[in-house]
Short mmCIF file of C-alpha atoms and ligand atoms in Angstrom, two decimals:
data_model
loop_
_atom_site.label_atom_id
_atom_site.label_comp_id
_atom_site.label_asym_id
_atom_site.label_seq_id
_atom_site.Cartn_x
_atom_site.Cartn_y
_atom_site.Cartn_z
CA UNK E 1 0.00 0.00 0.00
CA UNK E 2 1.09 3.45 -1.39
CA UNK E 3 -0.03 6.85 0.06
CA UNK E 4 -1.46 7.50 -3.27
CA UNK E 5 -3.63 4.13 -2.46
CA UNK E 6 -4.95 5.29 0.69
CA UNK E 7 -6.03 8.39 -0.39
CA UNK E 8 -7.67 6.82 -3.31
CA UNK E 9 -9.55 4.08 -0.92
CA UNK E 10 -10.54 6.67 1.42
CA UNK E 11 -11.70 9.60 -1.50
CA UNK E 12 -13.39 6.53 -3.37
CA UNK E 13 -14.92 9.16 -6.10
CA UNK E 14 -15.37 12.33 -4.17
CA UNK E 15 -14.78 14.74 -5.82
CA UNK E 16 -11.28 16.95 -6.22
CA UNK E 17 -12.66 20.14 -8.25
CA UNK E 18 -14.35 23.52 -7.21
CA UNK E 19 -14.16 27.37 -6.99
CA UNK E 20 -14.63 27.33 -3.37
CA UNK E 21 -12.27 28.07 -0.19
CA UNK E 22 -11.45 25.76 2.01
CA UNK E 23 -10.77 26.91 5.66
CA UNK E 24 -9.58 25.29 9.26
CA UNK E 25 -8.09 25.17 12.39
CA UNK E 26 -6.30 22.59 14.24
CA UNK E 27 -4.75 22.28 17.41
CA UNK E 28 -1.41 21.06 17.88
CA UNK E 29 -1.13 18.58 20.71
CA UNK E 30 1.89 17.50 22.75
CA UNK E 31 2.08 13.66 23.56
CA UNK E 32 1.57 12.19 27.29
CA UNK E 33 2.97 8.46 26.04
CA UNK E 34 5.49 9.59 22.69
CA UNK E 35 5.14 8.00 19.45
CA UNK E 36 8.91 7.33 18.30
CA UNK E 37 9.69 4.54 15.63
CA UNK E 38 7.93 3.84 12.56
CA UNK E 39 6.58 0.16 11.49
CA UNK E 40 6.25 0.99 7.96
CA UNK E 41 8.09 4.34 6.94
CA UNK E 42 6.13 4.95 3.90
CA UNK E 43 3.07 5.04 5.70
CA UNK E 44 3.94 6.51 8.89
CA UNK E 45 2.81 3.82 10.67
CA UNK E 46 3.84 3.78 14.35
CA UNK E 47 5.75 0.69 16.59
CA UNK E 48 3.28 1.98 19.21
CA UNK E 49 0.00 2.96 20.21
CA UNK E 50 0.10 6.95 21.66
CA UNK E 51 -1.60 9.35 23.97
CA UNK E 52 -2.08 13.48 23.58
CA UNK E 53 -3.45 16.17 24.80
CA UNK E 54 -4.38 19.20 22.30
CA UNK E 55 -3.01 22.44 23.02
CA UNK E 56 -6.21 24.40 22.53
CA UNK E 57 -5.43 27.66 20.83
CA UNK E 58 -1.52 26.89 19.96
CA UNK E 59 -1.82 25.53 16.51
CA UNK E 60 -2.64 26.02 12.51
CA UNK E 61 -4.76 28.03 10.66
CA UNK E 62 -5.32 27.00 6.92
CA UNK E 63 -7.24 27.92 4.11
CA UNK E 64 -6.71 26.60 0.56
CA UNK E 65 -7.83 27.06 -2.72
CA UNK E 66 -7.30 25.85 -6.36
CA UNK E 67 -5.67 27.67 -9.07
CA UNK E 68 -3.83 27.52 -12.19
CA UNK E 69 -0.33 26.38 -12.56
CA UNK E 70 2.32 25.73 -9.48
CA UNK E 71 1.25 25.84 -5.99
CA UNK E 72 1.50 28.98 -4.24
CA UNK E 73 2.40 29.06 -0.50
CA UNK E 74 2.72 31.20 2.37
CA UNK E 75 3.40 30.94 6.04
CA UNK E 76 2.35 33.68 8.64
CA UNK E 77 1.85 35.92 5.84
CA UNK E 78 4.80 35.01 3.56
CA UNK E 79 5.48 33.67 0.78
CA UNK E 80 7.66 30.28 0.72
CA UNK E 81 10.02 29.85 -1.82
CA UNK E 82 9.24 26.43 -4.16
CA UNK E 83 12.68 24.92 -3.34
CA UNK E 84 12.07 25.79 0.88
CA UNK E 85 11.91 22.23 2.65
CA UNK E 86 8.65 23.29 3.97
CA UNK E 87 7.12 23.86 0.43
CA UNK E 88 8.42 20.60 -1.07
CA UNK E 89 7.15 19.01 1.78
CA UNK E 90 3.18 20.43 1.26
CA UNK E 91 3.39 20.69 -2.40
CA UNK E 92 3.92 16.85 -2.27
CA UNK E 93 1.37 16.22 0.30
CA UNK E 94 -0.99 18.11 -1.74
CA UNK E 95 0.04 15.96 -5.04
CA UNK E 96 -2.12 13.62 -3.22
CA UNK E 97 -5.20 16.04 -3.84
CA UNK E 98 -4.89 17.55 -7.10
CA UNK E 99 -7.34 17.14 -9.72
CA UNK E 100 -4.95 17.37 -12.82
CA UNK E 101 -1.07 18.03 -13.24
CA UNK E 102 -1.95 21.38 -14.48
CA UNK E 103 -3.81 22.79 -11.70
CA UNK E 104 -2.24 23.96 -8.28
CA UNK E 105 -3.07 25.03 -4.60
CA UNK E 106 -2.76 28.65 -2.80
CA UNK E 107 -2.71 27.68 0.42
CA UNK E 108 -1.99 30.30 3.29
CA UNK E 109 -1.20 28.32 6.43
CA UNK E 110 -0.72 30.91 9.43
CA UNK E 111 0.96 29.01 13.11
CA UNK E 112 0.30 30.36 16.23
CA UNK E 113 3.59 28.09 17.42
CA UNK E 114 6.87 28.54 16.21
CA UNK E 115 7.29 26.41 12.82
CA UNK E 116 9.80 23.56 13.36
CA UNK E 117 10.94 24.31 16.83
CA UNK E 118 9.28 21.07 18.16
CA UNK E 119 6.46 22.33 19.61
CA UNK E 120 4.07 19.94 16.64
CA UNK E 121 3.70 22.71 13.99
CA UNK E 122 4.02 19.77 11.77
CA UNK E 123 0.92 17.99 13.59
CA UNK E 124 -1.33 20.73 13.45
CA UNK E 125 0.01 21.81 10.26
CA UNK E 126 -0.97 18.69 8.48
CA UNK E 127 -4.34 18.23 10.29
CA UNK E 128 -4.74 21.80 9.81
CA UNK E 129 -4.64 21.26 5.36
CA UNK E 130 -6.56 18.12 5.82
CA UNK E 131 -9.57 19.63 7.27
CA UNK E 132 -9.15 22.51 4.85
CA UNK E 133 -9.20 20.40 1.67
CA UNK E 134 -12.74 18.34 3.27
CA UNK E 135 -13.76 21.84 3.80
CA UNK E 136 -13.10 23.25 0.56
CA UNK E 137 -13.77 19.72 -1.93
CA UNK E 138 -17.31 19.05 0.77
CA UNK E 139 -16.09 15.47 1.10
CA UNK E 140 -17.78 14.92 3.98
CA UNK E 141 -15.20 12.37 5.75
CA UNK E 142 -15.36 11.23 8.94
CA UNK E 143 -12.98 12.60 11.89
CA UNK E 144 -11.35 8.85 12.03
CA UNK E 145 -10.81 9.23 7.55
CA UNK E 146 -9.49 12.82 8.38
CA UNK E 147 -7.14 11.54 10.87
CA UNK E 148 -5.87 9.32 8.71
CA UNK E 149 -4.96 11.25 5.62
CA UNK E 150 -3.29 13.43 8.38
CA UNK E 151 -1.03 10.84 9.42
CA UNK E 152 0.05 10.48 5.80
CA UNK E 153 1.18 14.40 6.36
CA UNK E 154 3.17 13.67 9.43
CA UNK E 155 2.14 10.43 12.11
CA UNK E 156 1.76 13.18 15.30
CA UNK E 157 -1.15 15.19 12.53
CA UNK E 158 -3.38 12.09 13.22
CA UNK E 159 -3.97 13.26 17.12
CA UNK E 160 -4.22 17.28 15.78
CA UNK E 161 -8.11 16.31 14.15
CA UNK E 162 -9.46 16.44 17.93
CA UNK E 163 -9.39 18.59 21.06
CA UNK E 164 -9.12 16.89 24.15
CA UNK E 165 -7.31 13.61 25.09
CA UNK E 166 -6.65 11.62 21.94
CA UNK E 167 -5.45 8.08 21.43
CA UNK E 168 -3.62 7.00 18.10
CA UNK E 169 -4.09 3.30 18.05
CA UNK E 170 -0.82 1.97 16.30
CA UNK E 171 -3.25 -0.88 14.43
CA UNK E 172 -2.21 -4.20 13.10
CA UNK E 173 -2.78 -4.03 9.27
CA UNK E 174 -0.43 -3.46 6.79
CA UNK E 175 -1.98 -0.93 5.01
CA UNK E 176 -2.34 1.25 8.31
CA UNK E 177 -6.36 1.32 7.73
CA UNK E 178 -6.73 0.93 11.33
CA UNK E 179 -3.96 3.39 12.23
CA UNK E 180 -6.09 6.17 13.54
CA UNK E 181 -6.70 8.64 16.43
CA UNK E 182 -9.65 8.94 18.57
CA UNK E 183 -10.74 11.66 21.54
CA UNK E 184 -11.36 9.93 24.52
CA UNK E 185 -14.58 10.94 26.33
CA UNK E 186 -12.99 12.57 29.00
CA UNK E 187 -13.31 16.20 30.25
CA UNK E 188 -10.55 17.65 32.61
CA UNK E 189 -11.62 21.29 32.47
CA UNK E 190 -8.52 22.46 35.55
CA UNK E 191 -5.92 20.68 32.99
CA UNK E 192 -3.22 23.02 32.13
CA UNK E 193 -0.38 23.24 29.64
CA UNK E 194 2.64 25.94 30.02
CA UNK E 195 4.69 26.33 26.64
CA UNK E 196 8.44 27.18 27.71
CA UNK E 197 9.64 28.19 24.60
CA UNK E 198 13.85 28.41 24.94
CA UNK E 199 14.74 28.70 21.48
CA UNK E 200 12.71 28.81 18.05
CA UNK E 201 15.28 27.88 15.52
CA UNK E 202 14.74 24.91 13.29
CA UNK E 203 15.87 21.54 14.62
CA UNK E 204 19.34 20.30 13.90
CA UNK E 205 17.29 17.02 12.07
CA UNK E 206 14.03 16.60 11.84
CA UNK E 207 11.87 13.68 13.31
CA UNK E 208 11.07 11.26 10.69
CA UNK E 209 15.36 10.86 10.24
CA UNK E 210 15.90 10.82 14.11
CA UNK E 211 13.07 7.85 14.61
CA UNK E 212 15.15 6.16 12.22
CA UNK E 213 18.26 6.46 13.52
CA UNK E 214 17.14 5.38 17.14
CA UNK E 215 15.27 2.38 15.72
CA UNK E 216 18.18 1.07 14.02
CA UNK E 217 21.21 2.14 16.20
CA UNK E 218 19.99 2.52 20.03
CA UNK E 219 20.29 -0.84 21.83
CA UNK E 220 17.40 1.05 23.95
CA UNK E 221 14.61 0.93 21.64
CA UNK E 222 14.26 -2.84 22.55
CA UNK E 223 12.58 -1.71 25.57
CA UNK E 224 10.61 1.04 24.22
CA UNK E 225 7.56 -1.21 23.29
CA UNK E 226 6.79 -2.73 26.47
CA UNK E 227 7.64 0.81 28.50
CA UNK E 228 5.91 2.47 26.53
CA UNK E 229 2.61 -0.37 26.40
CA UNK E 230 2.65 -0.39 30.43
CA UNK E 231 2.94 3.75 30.11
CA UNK E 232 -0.11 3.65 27.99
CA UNK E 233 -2.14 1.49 29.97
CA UNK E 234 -1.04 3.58 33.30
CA UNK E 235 -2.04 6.51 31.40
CA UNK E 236 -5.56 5.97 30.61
CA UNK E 237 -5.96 4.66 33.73
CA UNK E 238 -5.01 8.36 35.15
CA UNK E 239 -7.23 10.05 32.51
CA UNK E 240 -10.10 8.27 33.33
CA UNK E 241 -9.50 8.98 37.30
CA UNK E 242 -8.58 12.32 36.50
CA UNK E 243 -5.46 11.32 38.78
CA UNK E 244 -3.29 14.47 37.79
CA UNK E 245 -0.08 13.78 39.96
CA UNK E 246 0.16 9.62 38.01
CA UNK E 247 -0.62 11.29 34.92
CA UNK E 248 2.27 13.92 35.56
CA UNK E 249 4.71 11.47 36.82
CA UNK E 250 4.15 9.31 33.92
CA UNK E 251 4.03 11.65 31.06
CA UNK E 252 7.16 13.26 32.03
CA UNK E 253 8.93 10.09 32.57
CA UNK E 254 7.98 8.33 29.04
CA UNK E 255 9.19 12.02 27.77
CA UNK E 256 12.91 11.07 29.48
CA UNK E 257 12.78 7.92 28.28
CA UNK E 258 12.36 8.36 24.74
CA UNK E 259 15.49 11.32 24.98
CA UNK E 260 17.55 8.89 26.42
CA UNK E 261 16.98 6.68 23.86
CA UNK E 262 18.08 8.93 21.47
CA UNK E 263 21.03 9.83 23.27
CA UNK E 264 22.00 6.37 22.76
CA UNK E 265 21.69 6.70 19.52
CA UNK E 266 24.46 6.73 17.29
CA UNK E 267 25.25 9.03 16.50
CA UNK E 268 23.93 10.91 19.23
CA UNK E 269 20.31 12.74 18.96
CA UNK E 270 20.01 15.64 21.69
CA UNK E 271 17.50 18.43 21.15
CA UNK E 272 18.13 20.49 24.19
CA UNK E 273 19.40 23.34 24.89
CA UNK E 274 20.54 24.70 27.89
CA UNK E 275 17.78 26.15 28.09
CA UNK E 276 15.80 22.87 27.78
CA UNK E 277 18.44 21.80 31.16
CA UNK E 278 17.69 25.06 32.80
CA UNK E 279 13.23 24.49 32.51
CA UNK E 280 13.43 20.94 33.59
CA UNK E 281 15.38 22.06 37.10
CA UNK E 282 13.25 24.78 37.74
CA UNK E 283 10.11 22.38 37.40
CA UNK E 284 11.77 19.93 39.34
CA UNK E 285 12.55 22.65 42.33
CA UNK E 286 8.73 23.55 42.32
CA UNK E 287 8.10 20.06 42.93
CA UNK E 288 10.51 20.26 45.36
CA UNK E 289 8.67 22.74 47.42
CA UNK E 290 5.36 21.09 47.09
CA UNK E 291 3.93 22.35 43.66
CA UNK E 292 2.85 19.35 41.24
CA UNK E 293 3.94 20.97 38.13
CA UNK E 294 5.76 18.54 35.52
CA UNK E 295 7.57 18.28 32.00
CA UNK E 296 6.92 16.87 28.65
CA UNK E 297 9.47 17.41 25.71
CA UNK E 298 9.54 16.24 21.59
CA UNK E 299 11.65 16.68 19.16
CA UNK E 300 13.04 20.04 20.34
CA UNK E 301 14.40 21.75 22.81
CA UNK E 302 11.32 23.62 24.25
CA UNK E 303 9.37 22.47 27.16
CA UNK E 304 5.57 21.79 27.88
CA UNK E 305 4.78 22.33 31.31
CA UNK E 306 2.08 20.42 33.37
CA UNK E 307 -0.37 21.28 35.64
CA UNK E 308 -3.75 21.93 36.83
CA UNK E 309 -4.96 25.40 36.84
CA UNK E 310 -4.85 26.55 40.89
CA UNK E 311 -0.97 26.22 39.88
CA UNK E 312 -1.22 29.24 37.37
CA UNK E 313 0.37 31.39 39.13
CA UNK E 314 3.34 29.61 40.52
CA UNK E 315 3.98 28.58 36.82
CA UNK E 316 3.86 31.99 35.85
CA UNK E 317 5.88 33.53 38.07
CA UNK E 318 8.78 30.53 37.59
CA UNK E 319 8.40 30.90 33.77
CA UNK E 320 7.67 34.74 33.23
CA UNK E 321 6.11 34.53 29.01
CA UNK E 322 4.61 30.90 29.78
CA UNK E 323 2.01 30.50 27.35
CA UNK E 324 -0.83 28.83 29.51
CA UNK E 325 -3.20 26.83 27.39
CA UNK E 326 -6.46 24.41 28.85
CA UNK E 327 -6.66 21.54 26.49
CA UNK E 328 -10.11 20.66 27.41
CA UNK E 329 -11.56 23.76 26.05
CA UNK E 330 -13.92 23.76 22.99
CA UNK E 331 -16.73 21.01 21.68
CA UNK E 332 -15.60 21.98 18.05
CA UNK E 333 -13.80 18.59 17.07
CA UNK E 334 -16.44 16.15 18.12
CA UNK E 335 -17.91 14.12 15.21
O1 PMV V 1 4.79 13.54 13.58
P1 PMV V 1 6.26 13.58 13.64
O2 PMV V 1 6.88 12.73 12.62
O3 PMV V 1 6.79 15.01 13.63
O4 PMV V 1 6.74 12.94 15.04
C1 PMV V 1 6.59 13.59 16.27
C2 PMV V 1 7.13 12.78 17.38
C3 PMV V 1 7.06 13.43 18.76
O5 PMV V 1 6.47 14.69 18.72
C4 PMV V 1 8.45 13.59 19.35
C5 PMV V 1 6.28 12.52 19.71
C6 PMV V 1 4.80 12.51 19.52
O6 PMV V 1 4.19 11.49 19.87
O7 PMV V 1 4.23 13.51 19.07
#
């Protein structure tokens, strides 16, 4: 199975022509229990099953329409230069979609997170172009079909369809059509997220290469499976009691593990900064004194901070430009 086949099998003959605009939003969303290591590459089908939350607010704006000749992008108002990695990227994501060789997209794509500095621009970026294209061809497709062509984007844009707490099964089937995400029923209204952005500069190598490299050169990754099954299990279980301190303790050590592993990678992955160092000790000190505040990280050096919302203000004032999100927020991504 080809990406070209999936789309086909999931477009069956919808239809890939109109005047219209197509416009949407979508979250980004910062994993509890990491997805690292692809099954099947081409695909982007993941080793393991993961957990998010969405980051409400932080994320991707998109609207897209078709023209005539080459694509035409811009980002946060800008236009992208054809040969820019993130252009080559879209334009053949949106090869996918187009109706003939001659005909192109304008897509304007605006981030309310910094683009490529590990904080999922690439999640909500893909979900983001997804839901515009459904918007602007009216295909209709479900939120499991949407998360689905998202994953074909980029595997963490499969969680970015939903709000909320959403679970990307890592399915069995070879052609990944029961690789999907899924909000859990859960509401968690005092559920806070802190971005710590330390530096916004494009990662020294981006995550599809780095997943690679750990899978086939860290003598860790054996163990991610199980750690990262039992972290899964332990996660939902904290979800559904609403348990914030196991789901805290958890989240931040599966986000340890999976940076370790990638230390051991060779050769070596490390995304922090000092900066990154600098965060993690002063969450750890606010533990110290009694505050349950703790730290998720991807492929980047900034920081997520967690916590429930009568921490606020102890956040703030550790973190002074925190941006405080609630990822329980909206009804809008609910089929
Ligand atoms: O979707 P990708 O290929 O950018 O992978 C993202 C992987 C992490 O963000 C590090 C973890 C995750 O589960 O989102």
């Amino acid at each position: 199975m080809t990406k070209i086949e999936t789309v086909n099998q999931l477009l069956g003959d919808r239809a890939l022509e109109t005047d219209g605009v197509g416009k949407a939003y979508a979250p980004a969303n910062v994993a509890l229990c990491k997805y690292w290591g692809k099954r099947d590459a081409a695909l982007n089908l993941p080793v393991t099953s993961s957990l998010s939350i969405s980051l409400g607010d932080i994320g991707t704006t998109t609207e897209v329409r078709l023209i005539d000749g080459a694509d035409r992008i811009s980002l946060n108002g800008e236009r992208v230069a054809v040969d820019q990695a993130f252009a080559t990227r879209l334009t053949g994501f949106l090869d996918f979609f187009r109706p003939t060789a001659g005909r192109g997209f304008a897509v304007d794509t605006v981030n309310t997170v910094p683009t490529a500095a590990g904080v999922a621009s690439s999640a909500s970026g893909y979900a983001a172009i997804v839901l515009a294209l459904d918007d602007l061809f009216g295909w209709g497709l479900t939120r499991r079909e949407l998360s689905i062509l998202a994953r074909l984007g980029s595997g963490s844009a499969s969680r970015s369809v939903y709000d909320g707490f959403v679970k990307w099964h890592r399915g069995e089937a070879a052609d990944g059509m029961d690789s999907f995400a899924e909000r859990l029923d859960v509401d968690w209204p005092e559920l806070r997220v802190g971005l710590v952005v330390v530096a916004d500069s494009a990662k020294p190598i981006g995550s599809s290469e780095a997943m690679a490299r750990t899978v086939a050169t860290s003598t860790f990754y054996q163990q991610w499976g199980s750690r990262s099954e039992t972290d899964l299990v332990a996660l939902e279980g904290a979800v559904a009691a609403r348990d914030f301190r196991v789901l805290g303790e958890i989240a931040e050590s599966n986000a340890l593990a999976m940076h370790a592993m990638m230390l051991t990678a060779i050769p070596p992955i490390l995304y922090w900064t000092i900066g990154t160092v600098d965060t993690l000790h002063k969450i750890w000190a606010l533990r110290e004194t009694g505050t349950p505040v703790y730290a998720t990280i991807d492929a980047g050096p900034n920081v997520k901070v967690l916590f429930e919302a009568e921490n606020a203000g102890s956040v703030e004032k550790a973190f002074p430009g925190v941006r405080i999100v609630a990822p329980c927020g909206s009804e809008e991504y609910r089929d």
